[in-house]
mmCIF file of C-alpha atoms in Angstrom:
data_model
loop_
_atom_site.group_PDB
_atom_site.id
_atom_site.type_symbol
_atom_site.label_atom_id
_atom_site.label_comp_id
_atom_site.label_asym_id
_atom_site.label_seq_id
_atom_site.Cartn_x
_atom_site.Cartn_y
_atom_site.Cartn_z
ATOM 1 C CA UNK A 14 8.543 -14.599 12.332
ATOM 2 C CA UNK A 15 7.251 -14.027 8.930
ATOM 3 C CA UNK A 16 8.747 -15.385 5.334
ATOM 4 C CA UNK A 17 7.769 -13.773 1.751
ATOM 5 C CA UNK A 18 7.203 -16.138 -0.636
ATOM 6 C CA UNK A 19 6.982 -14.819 -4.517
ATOM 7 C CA UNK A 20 3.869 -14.768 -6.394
ATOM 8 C CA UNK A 21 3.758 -17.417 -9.156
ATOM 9 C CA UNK A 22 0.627 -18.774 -10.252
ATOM 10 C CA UNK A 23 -1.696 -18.690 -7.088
ATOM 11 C CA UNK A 24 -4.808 -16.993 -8.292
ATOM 12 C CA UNK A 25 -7.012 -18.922 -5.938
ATOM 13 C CA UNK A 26 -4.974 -17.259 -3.137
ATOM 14 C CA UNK A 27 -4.005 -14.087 -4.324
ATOM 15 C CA UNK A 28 -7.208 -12.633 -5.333
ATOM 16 C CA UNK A 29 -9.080 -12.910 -2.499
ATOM 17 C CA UNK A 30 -6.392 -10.733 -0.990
ATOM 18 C CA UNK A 31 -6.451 -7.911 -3.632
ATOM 19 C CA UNK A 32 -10.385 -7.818 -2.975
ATOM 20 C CA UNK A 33 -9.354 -7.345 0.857
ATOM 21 C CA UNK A 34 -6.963 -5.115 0.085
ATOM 22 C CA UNK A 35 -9.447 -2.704 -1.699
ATOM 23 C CA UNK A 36 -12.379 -3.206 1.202
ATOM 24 C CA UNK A 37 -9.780 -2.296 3.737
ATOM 25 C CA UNK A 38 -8.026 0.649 2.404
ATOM 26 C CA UNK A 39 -11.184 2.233 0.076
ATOM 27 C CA UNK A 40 -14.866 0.102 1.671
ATOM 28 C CA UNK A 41 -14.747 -1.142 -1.667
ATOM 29 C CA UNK A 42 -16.165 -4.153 -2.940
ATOM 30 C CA UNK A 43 -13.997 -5.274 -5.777
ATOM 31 C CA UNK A 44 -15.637 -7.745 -8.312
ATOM 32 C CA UNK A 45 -13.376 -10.775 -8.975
ATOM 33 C CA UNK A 46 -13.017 -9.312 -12.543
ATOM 34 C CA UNK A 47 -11.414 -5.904 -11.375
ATOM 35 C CA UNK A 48 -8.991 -8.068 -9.059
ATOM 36 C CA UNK A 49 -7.963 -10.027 -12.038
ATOM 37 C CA UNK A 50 -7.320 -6.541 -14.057
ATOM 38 C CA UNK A 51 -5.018 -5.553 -11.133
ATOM 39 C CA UNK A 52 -3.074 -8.951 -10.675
ATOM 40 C CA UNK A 53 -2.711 -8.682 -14.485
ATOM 41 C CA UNK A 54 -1.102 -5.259 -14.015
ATOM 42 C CA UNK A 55 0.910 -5.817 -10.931
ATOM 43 C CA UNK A 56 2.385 -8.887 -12.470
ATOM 44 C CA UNK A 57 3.794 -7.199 -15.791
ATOM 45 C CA UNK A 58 7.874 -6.219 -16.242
ATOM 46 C CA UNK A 59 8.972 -4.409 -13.159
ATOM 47 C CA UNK A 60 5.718 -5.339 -11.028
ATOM 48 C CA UNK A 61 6.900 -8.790 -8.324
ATOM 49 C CA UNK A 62 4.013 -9.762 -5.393
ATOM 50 C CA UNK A 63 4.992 -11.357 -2.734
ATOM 51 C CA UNK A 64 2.728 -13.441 -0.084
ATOM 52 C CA UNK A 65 3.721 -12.497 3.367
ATOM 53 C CA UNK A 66 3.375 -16.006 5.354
ATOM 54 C CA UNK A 67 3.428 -16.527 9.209
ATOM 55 C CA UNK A 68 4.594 -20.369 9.536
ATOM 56 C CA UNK A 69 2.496 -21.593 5.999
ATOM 57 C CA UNK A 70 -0.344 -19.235 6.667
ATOM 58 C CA UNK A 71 -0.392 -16.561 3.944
ATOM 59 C CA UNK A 72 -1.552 -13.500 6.411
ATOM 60 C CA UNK A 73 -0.867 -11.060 3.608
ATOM 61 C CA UNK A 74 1.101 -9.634 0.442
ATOM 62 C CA UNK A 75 3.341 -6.569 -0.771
ATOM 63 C CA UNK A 76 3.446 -5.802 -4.164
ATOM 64 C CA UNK A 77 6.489 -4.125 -5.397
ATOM 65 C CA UNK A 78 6.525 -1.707 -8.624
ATOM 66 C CA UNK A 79 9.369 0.055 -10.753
ATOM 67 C CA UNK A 80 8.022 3.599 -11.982
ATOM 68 C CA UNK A 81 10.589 3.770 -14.268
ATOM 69 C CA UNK A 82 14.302 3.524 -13.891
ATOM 70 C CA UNK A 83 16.341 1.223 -10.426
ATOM 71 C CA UNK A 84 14.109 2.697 -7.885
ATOM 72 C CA UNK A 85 11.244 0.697 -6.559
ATOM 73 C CA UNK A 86 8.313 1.065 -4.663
ATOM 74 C CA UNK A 87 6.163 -0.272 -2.186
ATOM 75 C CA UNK A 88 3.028 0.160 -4.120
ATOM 76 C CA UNK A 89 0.364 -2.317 -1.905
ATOM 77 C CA UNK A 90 0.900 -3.994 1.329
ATOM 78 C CA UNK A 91 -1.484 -5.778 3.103
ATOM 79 C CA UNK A 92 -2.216 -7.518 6.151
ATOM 80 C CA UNK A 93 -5.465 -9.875 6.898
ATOM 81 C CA UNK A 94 -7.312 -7.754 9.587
ATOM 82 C CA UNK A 95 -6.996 -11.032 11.998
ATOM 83 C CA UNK A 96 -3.034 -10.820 11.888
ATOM 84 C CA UNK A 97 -2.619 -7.106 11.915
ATOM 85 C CA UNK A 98 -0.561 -5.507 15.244
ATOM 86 C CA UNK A 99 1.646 -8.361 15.384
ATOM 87 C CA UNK A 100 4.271 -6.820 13.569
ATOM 88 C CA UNK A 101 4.059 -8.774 10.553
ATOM 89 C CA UNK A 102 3.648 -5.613 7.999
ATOM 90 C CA UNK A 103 6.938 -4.442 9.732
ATOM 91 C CA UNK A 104 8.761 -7.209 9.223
ATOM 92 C CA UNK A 105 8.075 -7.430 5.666
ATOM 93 C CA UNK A 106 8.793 -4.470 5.045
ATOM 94 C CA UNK A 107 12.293 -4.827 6.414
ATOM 95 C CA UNK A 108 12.462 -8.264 3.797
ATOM 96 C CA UNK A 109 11.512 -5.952 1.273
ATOM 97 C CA UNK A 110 14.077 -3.360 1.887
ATOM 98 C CA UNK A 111 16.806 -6.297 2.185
ATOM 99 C CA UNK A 112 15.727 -7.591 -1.463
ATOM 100 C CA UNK A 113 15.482 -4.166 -3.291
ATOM 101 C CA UNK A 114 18.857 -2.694 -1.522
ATOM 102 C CA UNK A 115 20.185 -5.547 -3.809
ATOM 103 C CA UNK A 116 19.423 -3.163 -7.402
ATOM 104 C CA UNK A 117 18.464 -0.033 -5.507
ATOM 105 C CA UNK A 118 19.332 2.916 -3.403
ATOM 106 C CA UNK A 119 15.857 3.734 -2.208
ATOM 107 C CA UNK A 120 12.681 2.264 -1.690
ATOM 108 C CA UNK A 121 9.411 4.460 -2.033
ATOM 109 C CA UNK A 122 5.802 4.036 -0.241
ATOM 110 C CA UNK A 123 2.829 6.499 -0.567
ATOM 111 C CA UNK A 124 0.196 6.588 2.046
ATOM 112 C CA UNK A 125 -2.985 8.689 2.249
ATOM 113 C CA UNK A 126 -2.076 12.035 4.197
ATOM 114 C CA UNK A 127 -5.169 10.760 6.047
ATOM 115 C CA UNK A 128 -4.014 7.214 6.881
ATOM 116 C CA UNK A 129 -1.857 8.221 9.967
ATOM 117 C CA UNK A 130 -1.271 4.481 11.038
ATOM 118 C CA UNK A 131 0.524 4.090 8.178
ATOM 119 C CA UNK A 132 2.689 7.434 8.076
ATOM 120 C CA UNK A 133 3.199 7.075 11.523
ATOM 121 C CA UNK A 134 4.543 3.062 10.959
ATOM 122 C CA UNK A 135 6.405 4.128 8.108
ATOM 123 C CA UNK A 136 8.192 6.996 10.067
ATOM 124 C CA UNK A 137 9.294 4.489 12.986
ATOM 125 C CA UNK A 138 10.731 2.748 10.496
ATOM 126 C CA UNK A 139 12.701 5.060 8.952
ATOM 127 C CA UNK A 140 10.985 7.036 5.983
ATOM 128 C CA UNK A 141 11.865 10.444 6.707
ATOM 129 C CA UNK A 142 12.554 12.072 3.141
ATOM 130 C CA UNK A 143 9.674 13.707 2.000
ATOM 131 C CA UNK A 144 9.633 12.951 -1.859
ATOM 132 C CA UNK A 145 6.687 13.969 -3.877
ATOM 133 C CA UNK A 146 3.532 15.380 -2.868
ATOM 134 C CA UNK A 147 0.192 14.834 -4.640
ATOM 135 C CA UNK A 148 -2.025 16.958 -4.601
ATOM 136 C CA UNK A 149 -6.239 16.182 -5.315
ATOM 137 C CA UNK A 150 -8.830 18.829 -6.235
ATOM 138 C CA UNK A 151 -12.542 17.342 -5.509
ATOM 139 C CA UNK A 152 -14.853 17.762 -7.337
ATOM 140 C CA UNK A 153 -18.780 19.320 -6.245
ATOM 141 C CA UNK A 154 -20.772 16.186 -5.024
ATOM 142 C CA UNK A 155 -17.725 14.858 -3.626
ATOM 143 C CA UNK A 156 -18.579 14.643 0.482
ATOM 144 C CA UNK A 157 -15.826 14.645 3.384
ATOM 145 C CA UNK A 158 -14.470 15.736 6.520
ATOM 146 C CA UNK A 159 -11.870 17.969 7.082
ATOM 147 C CA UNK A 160 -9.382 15.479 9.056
ATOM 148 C CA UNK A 161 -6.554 18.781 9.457
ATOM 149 C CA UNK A 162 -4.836 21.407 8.050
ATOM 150 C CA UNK A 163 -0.979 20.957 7.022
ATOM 151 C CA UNK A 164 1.338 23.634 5.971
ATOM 152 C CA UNK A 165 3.934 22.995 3.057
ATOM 153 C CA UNK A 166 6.145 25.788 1.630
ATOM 154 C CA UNK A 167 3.630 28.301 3.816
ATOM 155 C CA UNK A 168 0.475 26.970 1.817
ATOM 156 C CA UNK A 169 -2.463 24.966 3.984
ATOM 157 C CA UNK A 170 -3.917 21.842 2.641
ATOM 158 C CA UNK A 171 -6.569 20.131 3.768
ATOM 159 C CA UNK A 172 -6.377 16.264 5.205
ATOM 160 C CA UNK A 173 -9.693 15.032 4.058
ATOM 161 C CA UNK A 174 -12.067 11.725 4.650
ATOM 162 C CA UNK A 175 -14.365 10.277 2.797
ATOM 163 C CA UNK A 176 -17.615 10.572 4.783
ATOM 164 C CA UNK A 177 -18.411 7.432 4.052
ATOM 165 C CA UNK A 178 -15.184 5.911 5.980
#
């Protein structure tokens, strides 16, 4: 179904999809400068991107860190909006998990508490160990929507949204 093929050298390709990456997950438009910053950092010791391809179609990329230590994380993974719900960001992640199981007993991801596509995805495939929680304080002139309230340890949070999403 899908192959992931390791980042080398491809600017041309790659950056476009960082810049997607940041519209999709934050309505941000990234300048081609701040997407070179970020290749620059996710391409340092410990840092491996990988193009997710369907056929030879690159329809995405993961980007695996190391914070430190064997463990790894999924720190970015992104799908084109034209190829998403066809599995594909599944399927890579199971690739991923194969590779890192190699040097590792874990594998990490972080999601928004408000992206529930992706908790929910994550969960079916298995992530079930809460592991760290962060927690934000906004700041005034920050706007948003109360998505939900969540209860940890007997304290309520609140899920919020940008009101600009």
């Amino acid at each position: 179904m899908i192959t992931l093929k390791q980042y080398t050298n491809e600017e041309n390709q790659i950056l476009p999809l960082i810049q997607g990456f940041w519209k999709a997950h934050s309505h941000y438009d990234q300048s081609g400068e701040e997407a070179q910053e970020d290749l620059t950092n996710w391409t340092k010791d410990g840092h491996i991107i990988y193009f997710i391809q369907h056929d030879e179609t690159v329809v995405g990329f993961a980007h695996l860190g190391s914070r430190g230590g064997k463990t790894d994380w999924l720190e970015e993974l992104f799908i084109l909006p034209e190829y998403q719900g066809n599995g594909f960001g599944s399927e890579a992640i199971h690739q991923l998990e194969e590779i890192v199981k190699q040097y590792s007993a874990s594998l990490y991801i972080e999601a928004a508490a408000r992206n529930e596509a992706a908790i929910r995805l994550y969960r079916k495939l298995g992530y079930d160990c809460l592991n760290t929680i962060t927690i934000r304080k906004d700041f005034p002139g920050y706007e948003y929507d109360v998505v939900r309230k969540e209860k940890i340890h007997e304290l309520e949070f609140e899920i919020r949204k940008d009101k600009d999403f």
